[in-house]
Amino acid sequence: MNEEFIPYGSQWIDEQDIEVVTETLKSDYLTTGPKIKEFEDKFADYVDAKYAVVIANGTAALHAATYAAGIKEGDEVITTPITFAATANSVLYQDAIPVFADIDPKTYNIDPESIKENITDKTKAIIPVHYTGQPCEMDKIKEIAAKNDLIIIEDGAHAVGATYKEQKIGSIGDMTTFSFHPVKNMTTGEGGMITTDSKELYDKLLKFRTHGITKNHSDYINKSHGPWYHEQQELGYNYRITDIQAALGITQLGKLDIFLARRREIVNRYNNEFKDIEGLIIPEQLEKTNSAWHIYVLQLELEKLTAYRKEIFKALRDKNLGVNVHYIPVYFHPYYQSLGYEKGICPKAEKLYERIITIPLYPKMADQQVDEVIKRIKSTITNYQK
Ligand SMILES: *Cc1c(COP(=O)(O)O)cnc(C)c1O
């Protein structure tokens, strides 16, 4: 056998990326130099937001956002269980309570109706996750937020470059967070970003990134002692990112549209090849959304198959496909169980979890690798058709 291993995701680093990182290493600034603001400005421009704050990673971006939103002890924040744990953890960091709304079984994104059902007097914010890169139903979510005076923090970790009704993700909610982990659509090694149109939120995010300290004279609470003066006004963290990483972010952002185009090309092939296969459901897309296709998730129609996901997953791994599952519902994790969350609260999400497999998708995939993935999946599924 010895077929080539194909991972589910991978970065694309080229000579240009290596060159700018090397140049930055030779410059005066390794951290918090000119590349930070340049990356932020270019990113804000790309997503059509007024402000962008680059930060240590996507989790720190979420933490900064729940902080800036003023989420505090006892507050409830509604999110989806079909996400990486970091989304809900960012609510716990603020001693607040994540409340899990169920998903729409068609798009796998948070269901606006379920958001409504979970609103209480304590609800302060909604964190929709644009799962796989497909935008959530933002019009409905905005309407719910406006009616109930809720803040919207979008987890856009999958969705850099996605659009909802021609609007870029990053320009819609009160804040949007992004991740630049190597498996994401663009990378800085580790890295994240928060975008917003609010000057007030922007100022809070900046402070939070650097210990809660400001060096901005006009903001001082006490009288300045002299030119060395700065003030810690809030409890922040060191969530800074290096200039080296920001330099990489700039060149990666410059290639993002090329990466996205290649992702979409591969997805079109997958959709065409898999749409008529008994036992497979391809990802359904809402009208007027343009996914960033961070991951490609196949749903198994178990009623038409002779095995469960576990066995099929294993058969695909045995064929050297780096398949994965995104995600274990967050509240299934022992830590969340220890907080009192019980299985059964989001039945649609739990049902989906039993059926999904993430298959390889990344822009650097060669056509021949795409062919291989299709071939290996088809031959595996055929084995299990009723
Ligand atoms: C990757 C990811 C994060 C966390 O980003 P990091 O940069 O790894 O901290 C948060 N939410 C979602 C949905 C993600 O996929």
Short mmCIF file of C-alpha atoms and ligand atoms in Angstrom, two decimals:
data_model
loop_
_atom_site.label_atom_id
_atom_site.label_comp_id
_atom_site.label_asym_id
_atom_site.label_seq_id
_atom_site.Cartn_x
_atom_site.Cartn_y
_atom_site.Cartn_z
CA MET A 1 0.00 0.00 0.00
CA ASN A 2 2.22 2.82 1.32
CA GLU A 3 0.06 5.56 -0.10
CA GLU A 4 1.18 9.15 0.45
CA PHE A 5 -0.13 10.66 3.71
CA ILE A 6 -2.32 13.72 3.05
CA PRO A 7 -3.01 15.89 6.13
CA TYR A 8 -6.34 17.70 6.65
CA GLY A 9 -4.70 21.10 6.60
CA SER A 10 -1.33 22.74 6.06
CA GLN A 11 0.26 26.16 5.75
CA TRP A 12 1.73 27.65 2.61
CA ILE A 13 5.02 29.46 3.23
CA ASP A 14 7.01 30.68 0.25
CA GLU A 15 10.32 32.50 -0.36
CA GLN A 16 8.70 35.91 0.03
CA ASP A 17 7.50 34.97 3.54
CA ILE A 18 10.95 33.71 4.50
CA GLU A 19 12.56 36.88 3.14
CA VAL A 20 10.41 39.32 5.14
CA VAL A 21 10.87 37.32 8.33
CA THR A 22 14.64 37.33 7.81
CA GLU A 23 14.62 41.07 7.10
CA THR A 24 12.66 41.74 10.27
CA LEU A 25 15.12 39.65 12.29
CA LYS A 26 17.87 41.95 11.02
CA SER A 27 15.90 45.11 11.86
CA ASP A 28 15.87 47.11 15.12
CA TYR A 29 12.56 45.69 16.23
CA LEU A 30 11.83 42.10 17.08
CA THR A 31 8.58 42.95 18.81
CA THR A 32 6.17 45.90 18.76
CA GLY A 33 7.85 47.70 15.90
CA PRO A 34 6.53 49.11 12.64
CA LYS A 35 5.23 45.78 11.32
CA ILE A 36 2.51 45.61 13.98
CA LYS A 37 0.65 48.72 12.86
CA GLU A 38 1.27 47.97 9.19
CA PHE A 39 -0.28 44.51 9.56
CA GLU A 40 -3.20 45.90 11.56
CA ASP A 41 -3.89 48.63 9.00
CA LYS A 42 -3.72 46.25 6.06
CA PHE A 43 -5.91 43.70 7.80
CA ALA A 44 -8.51 46.30 8.82
CA ASP A 45 -8.52 47.50 5.24
CA TYR A 46 -8.94 43.96 3.89
CA VAL A 47 -11.98 43.19 6.04
CA ASP A 48 -13.43 46.74 5.79
CA ALA A 49 -13.19 47.42 9.52
CA LYS A 50 -12.11 50.71 11.09
CA TYR A 51 -9.72 49.16 13.61
CA ALA A 52 -7.71 45.97 13.98
CA VAL A 53 -5.64 44.78 16.95
CA VAL A 54 -3.13 42.01 16.34
CA ILE A 55 -2.59 39.73 19.32
CA ALA A 56 -0.76 36.60 20.49
CA ASN A 57 -3.27 34.04 19.15
CA GLY A 58 -6.93 33.50 18.32
CA THR A 59 -7.76 32.49 21.89
CA ALA A 60 -6.23 35.72 23.24
CA ALA A 61 -8.28 37.55 20.60
CA LEU A 62 -11.47 36.00 22.00
CA HIS A 63 -10.38 36.73 25.57
CA ALA A 64 -9.65 40.36 24.69
CA ALA A 65 -13.06 40.62 23.02
CA THR A 66 -15.04 39.22 25.98
CA TYR A 67 -13.02 41.56 28.21
CA ALA A 68 -13.62 44.62 26.05
CA ALA A 69 -17.32 43.73 25.81
CA GLY A 70 -17.44 44.06 29.58
CA ILE A 71 -18.48 40.44 30.14
CA LYS A 72 -18.27 39.77 33.87
CA GLU A 73 -19.15 37.31 36.59
CA GLY A 74 -22.69 35.99 36.32
CA ASP A 75 -23.24 37.20 32.74
CA GLU A 76 -24.43 34.69 30.18
CA VAL A 77 -23.00 34.50 26.67
CA ILE A 78 -24.66 32.40 23.99
CA THR A 79 -22.50 30.38 21.61
CA THR A 80 -22.43 27.11 19.69
CA PRO A 81 -21.14 23.75 20.91
CA ILE A 82 -19.76 22.96 17.44
CA THR A 83 -16.56 24.92 17.85
CA PHE A 84 -13.10 24.72 19.31
CA ALA A 85 -13.22 24.93 23.12
CA ALA A 86 -11.42 28.31 23.05
CA THR A 87 -14.65 30.05 21.98
CA ALA A 88 -16.50 29.10 25.17
CA ASN A 89 -13.36 29.29 27.31
CA SER A 90 -13.14 33.02 26.54
CA VAL A 91 -16.44 33.41 28.41
CA LEU A 92 -15.16 31.40 31.38
CA TYR A 93 -12.00 33.56 31.49
CA GLN A 94 -14.31 36.43 32.46
CA ASP A 95 -16.04 34.30 35.14
CA ALA A 96 -19.17 34.38 32.99
CA ILE A 97 -21.38 31.52 31.81
CA PRO A 98 -21.31 30.04 28.30
CA VAL A 99 -24.81 29.03 27.20
CA PHE A 100 -24.94 26.62 24.29
CA ALA A 101 -27.54 27.17 21.58
CA ASP A 102 -28.25 24.39 19.10
CA ILE A 103 -27.21 24.42 15.47
CA ASP A 104 -29.02 24.56 12.16
CA PRO A 105 -28.62 21.00 10.82
CA LYS A 106 -28.27 22.35 7.25
CA THR A 107 -25.43 24.84 7.73
CA TYR A 108 -24.06 23.45 11.03
CA ASN A 109 -23.92 27.05 12.27
CA ILE A 110 -25.67 28.41 15.36
CA ASP A 111 -29.46 28.52 14.84
CA PRO A 112 -30.88 32.02 15.42
CA GLU A 113 -34.11 30.47 16.74
CA SER A 114 -32.17 28.59 19.39
CA ILE A 115 -30.33 31.82 20.33
CA LYS A 116 -33.74 33.40 21.00
CA GLU A 117 -34.83 30.47 23.16
CA ASN A 118 -31.73 30.77 25.31
CA ILE A 119 -31.93 34.49 26.09
CA THR A 120 -32.45 35.39 29.76
CA ASP A 121 -32.12 38.57 31.85
CA LYS A 122 -28.46 37.72 32.28
CA THR A 123 -27.58 37.36 28.59
CA LYS A 124 -24.96 39.95 27.57
CA ALA A 125 -23.49 38.74 24.30
CA ILE A 126 -23.64 36.25 21.45
CA ILE A 127 -20.55 34.60 19.98
CA PRO A 128 -21.52 33.13 16.61
CA VAL A 129 -18.81 30.98 15.04
CA HIS A 130 -18.56 30.97 11.26
CA TYR A 131 -17.97 27.24 11.28
CA THR A 132 -15.92 25.86 8.36
CA GLY A 133 -15.75 29.44 7.03
CA GLN A 134 -19.42 29.73 6.16
CA PRO A 135 -20.92 32.93 7.60
CA CYS A 136 -23.75 32.58 10.12
CA GLU A 137 -27.11 34.19 9.44
CA MET A 138 -25.90 37.59 10.56
CA ASP A 139 -29.04 39.58 9.65
CA LYS A 140 -31.11 37.48 12.03
CA ILE A 141 -28.42 37.49 14.71
CA LYS A 142 -28.08 41.28 14.45
CA GLU A 143 -31.82 41.68 14.79
CA ILE A 144 -31.88 39.49 17.92
CA ALA A 145 -28.91 41.39 19.37
CA ALA A 146 -30.51 44.77 18.71
CA LYS A 147 -33.82 43.74 20.27
CA ASN A 148 -32.20 42.35 23.39
CA ASP A 149 -29.32 44.80 23.71
CA LEU A 150 -26.63 42.15 23.22
CA ILE A 151 -23.07 42.52 22.00
CA ILE A 152 -22.00 40.41 19.02
CA ILE A 153 -18.50 38.93 19.05
CA GLU A 154 -17.98 36.84 15.94
CA ASP A 155 -15.46 34.02 16.10
CA GLY A 156 -14.05 34.33 12.60
CA ALA A 157 -11.16 31.89 13.14
CA HIS A 158 -12.36 29.93 10.09
CA ALA A 159 -13.66 32.82 8.10
CA VAL A 160 -10.94 35.26 7.12
CA GLY A 161 -11.92 36.34 3.59
CA ALA A 162 -15.52 35.08 3.81
CA THR A 163 -18.39 37.36 2.84
CA TYR A 164 -21.99 37.63 3.99
CA LYS A 165 -24.20 39.53 1.55
CA GLU A 166 -21.10 41.13 0.00
CA GLN A 167 -19.86 42.26 3.43
CA LYS A 168 -16.55 40.89 4.63
CA ILE A 169 -16.53 38.92 7.89
CA GLY A 170 -14.77 41.29 10.26
CA SER A 171 -16.97 44.27 9.48
CA ILE A 172 -20.37 43.08 10.73
CA GLY A 173 -20.58 42.44 14.51
CA ASP A 174 -19.30 44.64 17.34
CA MET A 175 -16.04 42.70 17.25
CA THR A 176 -14.71 39.82 15.17
CA THR A 177 -11.79 37.61 16.15
CA PHE A 178 -9.40 35.73 13.87
CA SER A 179 -6.68 33.11 14.31
CA PHE A 180 -3.44 32.72 12.36
CA HIS A 181 -2.54 29.25 13.58
CA PRO A 182 -0.82 27.30 10.74
CA VAL A 183 -3.90 25.24 9.88
CA LYS A 184 -6.02 28.40 9.42
CA ASN A 185 -6.42 30.22 6.11
CA MET A 186 -3.34 32.40 6.66
CA THR A 187 -0.66 32.09 9.30
CA THR A 188 1.79 33.92 11.53
CA GLY A 189 2.85 30.74 13.35
CA GLU A 190 0.76 31.74 16.34
CA GLY A 191 -1.33 34.85 16.07
CA GLY A 192 -4.73 36.43 16.18
CA MET A 193 -6.61 39.63 15.38
CA ILE A 194 -9.66 41.49 16.62
CA THR A 195 -11.48 43.91 14.34
CA THR A 196 -14.03 46.53 15.33
CA ASP A 197 -15.54 49.82 14.18
CA SER A 198 -15.71 51.17 17.74
CA LYS A 199 -12.96 53.49 18.98
CA GLU A 200 -13.95 52.72 22.56
CA LEU A 201 -13.57 48.96 22.08
CA TYR A 202 -10.35 49.50 20.13
CA ASP A 203 -8.78 51.43 23.02
CA LYS A 204 -9.80 48.71 25.50
CA LEU A 205 -8.37 45.97 23.29
CA LEU A 206 -5.04 47.80 22.95
CA LYS A 207 -4.73 48.20 26.70
CA PHE A 208 -5.72 44.62 27.39
CA ARG A 209 -2.97 43.38 25.07
CA THR A 210 -0.29 45.13 27.14
CA HIS A 211 -1.02 44.61 30.86
CA GLY A 212 -3.76 47.24 30.96
CA ILE A 213 -1.05 49.89 30.56
CA THR A 214 -1.47 53.06 28.52
CA LYS A 215 1.22 55.50 27.38
CA ASN A 216 -1.35 57.84 25.93
CA HIS A 217 -1.04 61.18 27.79
CA SER A 218 -4.57 62.34 27.15
CA ASP A 219 -5.94 59.19 28.84
CA TYR A 220 -4.01 59.47 32.10
CA ILE A 221 -6.01 59.25 35.31
CA ASN A 222 -3.21 60.68 37.47
CA LYS A 223 -0.85 63.53 36.66
CA SER A 224 2.19 62.52 34.60
CA HIS A 225 5.47 62.30 36.56
CA GLY A 226 7.59 62.99 33.49
CA PRO A 227 8.55 61.58 30.11
CA TRP A 228 8.90 58.02 31.47
CA TYR A 229 5.37 58.01 32.80
CA HIS A 230 2.79 55.37 31.92
CA GLU A 231 -0.21 54.04 33.75
CA GLN A 232 -1.68 50.64 34.41
CA GLN A 233 -5.36 51.37 34.54
CA GLU A 234 -6.84 47.90 34.20
CA LEU A 235 -5.72 44.30 34.64
CA GLY A 236 -4.49 43.19 31.24
CA TYR A 237 -2.06 40.55 30.02
CA ASN A 238 1.03 40.31 27.89
CA TYR A 239 -0.73 39.17 24.74
CA ARG A 240 1.65 40.92 22.34
CA ILE A 241 2.84 39.35 19.11
CA THR A 242 6.29 39.85 17.57
CA ASP A 243 7.20 42.06 14.64
CA ILE A 244 8.62 38.92 13.03
CA GLN A 245 5.17 37.34 13.05
CA ALA A 246 3.45 40.54 11.93
CA ALA A 247 5.83 40.71 8.95
CA LEU A 248 4.79 37.18 8.02
CA GLY A 249 1.15 38.17 8.46
CA ILE A 250 1.54 40.98 5.94
CA THR A 251 2.89 38.74 3.19
CA GLN A 252 0.39 36.00 4.00
CA LEU A 253 -2.47 38.49 3.80
CA GLY A 254 -1.17 39.57 0.41
CA LYS A 255 -1.66 36.00 -0.83
CA LEU A 256 -4.92 35.29 0.98
CA ASP A 257 -7.12 35.77 -2.09
CA ILE A 258 -4.97 33.31 -4.03
CA PHE A 259 -5.23 30.82 -1.15
CA LEU A 260 -9.01 31.30 -1.04
CA ALA A 261 -9.40 30.83 -4.78
CA ARG A 262 -7.50 27.55 -4.60
CA ARG A 263 -9.57 26.37 -1.63
CA ARG A 264 -12.76 27.11 -3.58
CA GLU A 265 -11.44 25.30 -6.64
CA ILE A 266 -10.78 22.16 -4.59
CA VAL A 267 -14.16 22.45 -2.87
CA ASN A 268 -15.93 22.61 -6.23
CA ARG A 269 -14.23 19.39 -7.25
CA TYR A 270 -15.15 17.71 -3.96
CA ASN A 271 -18.76 18.86 -4.22
CA ASN A 272 -19.08 17.55 -7.77
CA GLU A 273 -17.48 14.22 -6.92
CA PHE A 274 -19.31 13.59 -3.65
CA LYS A 275 -22.77 15.04 -4.23
CA ASP A 276 -24.22 11.89 -5.77
CA ILE A 277 -22.47 9.34 -3.57
CA GLU A 278 -24.96 7.32 -1.49
CA GLY A 279 -24.24 7.90 2.18
CA LEU A 280 -22.46 11.25 1.82
CA ILE A 281 -23.88 14.72 2.39
CA ILE A 282 -21.86 17.63 1.06
CA PRO A 283 -21.78 20.95 2.96
CA GLU A 284 -24.82 23.05 2.14
CA GLN A 285 -24.19 26.76 1.57
CA LEU A 286 -26.62 29.57 2.30
CA GLU A 287 -27.42 31.93 -0.53
CA LYS A 288 -25.49 35.19 -0.47
CA THR A 289 -22.67 33.75 1.58
CA ASN A 290 -19.22 33.09 0.28
CA SER A 291 -17.37 30.70 2.59
CA ALA A 292 -13.65 30.97 3.29
CA TRP A 293 -13.57 27.15 3.31
CA HIS A 294 -11.23 26.67 6.22
CA ILE A 295 -12.29 23.03 6.40
CA TYR A 296 -14.35 20.67 4.25
CA VAL A 297 -16.71 18.57 6.34
CA LEU A 298 -18.44 15.52 4.89
CA GLN A 299 -21.54 14.30 6.69
CA LEU A 300 -22.21 10.59 6.69
CA GLU A 301 -25.82 9.64 6.05
CA LEU A 302 -25.65 6.77 8.51
CA GLU A 303 -29.08 5.43 7.51
CA LYS A 304 -27.57 4.48 4.14
CA LEU A 305 -24.35 3.01 5.47
CA THR A 306 -23.46 -0.26 7.18
CA ALA A 307 -20.98 1.20 9.69
CA TYR A 308 -20.72 4.07 12.13
CA ARG A 309 -18.40 7.07 11.78
CA LYS A 310 -15.70 5.53 13.95
CA GLU A 311 -15.15 2.58 11.62
CA ILE A 312 -15.31 4.68 8.46
CA PHE A 313 -12.94 7.22 9.98
CA LYS A 314 -10.50 4.46 10.82
CA ALA A 315 -10.74 3.05 7.29
CA LEU A 316 -9.86 6.49 5.91
CA ARG A 317 -6.92 6.85 8.29
CA ASP A 318 -5.78 3.39 7.22
CA LYS A 319 -5.71 4.78 3.68
CA ASN A 320 -3.29 7.48 4.91
CA LEU A 321 -5.81 10.28 4.78
CA GLY A 322 -5.32 12.79 7.58
CA VAL A 323 -9.03 12.99 8.32
CA ASN A 324 -10.19 14.66 11.51
CA VAL A 325 -13.39 15.56 13.37
CA HIS A 326 -14.37 19.19 14.04
CA TYR A 327 -15.62 19.34 16.71
CA ILE A 328 -16.42 17.33 19.81
CA PRO A 329 -19.33 19.38 21.24
CA VAL A 330 -17.63 21.69 23.75
CA TYR A 331 -19.78 20.64 26.69
CA PHE A 332 -18.80 16.96 26.22
CA HIS A 333 -15.34 17.79 27.55
CA PRO A 334 -14.78 16.64 31.16
CA TYR A 335 -14.00 20.19 32.27
CA TYR A 336 -17.39 21.41 31.04
CA GLN A 337 -19.08 18.35 32.50
CA SER A 338 -17.46 19.24 35.84
CA LEU A 339 -19.13 22.65 35.57
CA GLY A 340 -22.50 20.92 35.36
CA TYR A 341 -23.23 20.87 31.61
CA GLU A 342 -25.11 17.74 30.66
CA LYS A 343 -25.32 15.79 27.45
CA GLY A 344 -28.57 16.30 25.57
CA ILE A 345 -28.78 20.11 25.68
CA CYS A 346 -28.13 20.52 21.93
CA PRO A 347 -29.52 17.39 20.25
CA LYS A 348 -28.93 18.60 16.69
CA ALA A 349 -25.28 19.38 17.41
CA GLU A 350 -24.84 16.02 19.09
CA LYS A 351 -26.39 14.20 16.15
CA LEU A 352 -24.16 16.07 13.73
CA TYR A 353 -21.11 15.18 15.81
CA GLU A 354 -21.82 11.47 15.24
CA ARG A 355 -21.70 11.96 11.48
CA ILE A 356 -18.95 14.35 10.49
CA ILE A 357 -15.50 13.83 9.06
CA THR A 358 -13.14 16.63 8.01
CA ILE A 359 -11.21 15.68 4.89
CA PRO A 360 -7.97 17.24 3.59
CA LEU A 361 -8.25 20.78 2.25
CA TYR A 362 -5.44 23.31 1.94
CA PRO A 363 -4.35 25.55 -0.91
CA LYS A 364 -1.02 23.87 -1.49
CA MET A 365 -2.70 20.56 -2.36
CA ALA A 366 -1.69 19.44 -5.82
CA ASP A 367 -4.38 18.29 -8.26
CA GLN A 368 -2.98 14.80 -8.01
CA GLN A 369 -3.46 14.88 -4.22
CA VAL A 370 -7.04 16.07 -4.66
CA ASP A 371 -7.60 13.14 -7.04
CA GLU A 372 -6.11 10.79 -4.45
CA VAL A 373 -8.42 12.08 -1.70
CA ILE A 374 -11.45 11.63 -3.94
CA LYS A 375 -10.37 8.16 -4.99
CA ARG A 376 -9.66 6.95 -1.47
CA ILE A 377 -12.90 8.35 -0.05
CA LYS A 378 -15.04 6.93 -2.83
CA SER A 379 -13.52 3.47 -2.55
CA THR A 380 -13.96 3.53 1.24
CA ILE A 381 -17.58 4.69 1.23
CA THR A 382 -18.52 2.21 -1.50
CA ASN A 383 -17.46 -0.54 0.91
CA TYR A 384 -20.00 0.58 3.45
CA GLN A 385 -23.04 1.33 1.28
CA LYS A 386 -26.14 -0.72 2.08
C1 LIG B 1 -8.36 27.98 15.95
C2 LIG B 1 -9.60 28.44 16.61
C3 LIG B 1 -9.58 29.26 17.75
C4 LIG B 1 -8.34 29.55 18.53
O1 LIG B 1 -7.30 30.11 17.82
P1 LIG B 1 -5.78 29.91 18.31
O2 LIG B 1 -5.03 30.85 17.43
O3 LIG B 1 -5.43 28.49 18.11
O4 LIG B 1 -5.72 30.31 19.75
C5 LIG B 1 -10.79 29.73 18.23
N1 LIG B 1 -11.95 29.41 17.64
C6 LIG B 1 -12.01 28.61 16.57
C7 LIG B 1 -13.33 28.32 15.95
C8 LIG B 1 -10.83 28.08 16.02
O5 LIG B 1 -10.90 27.27 14.96
#
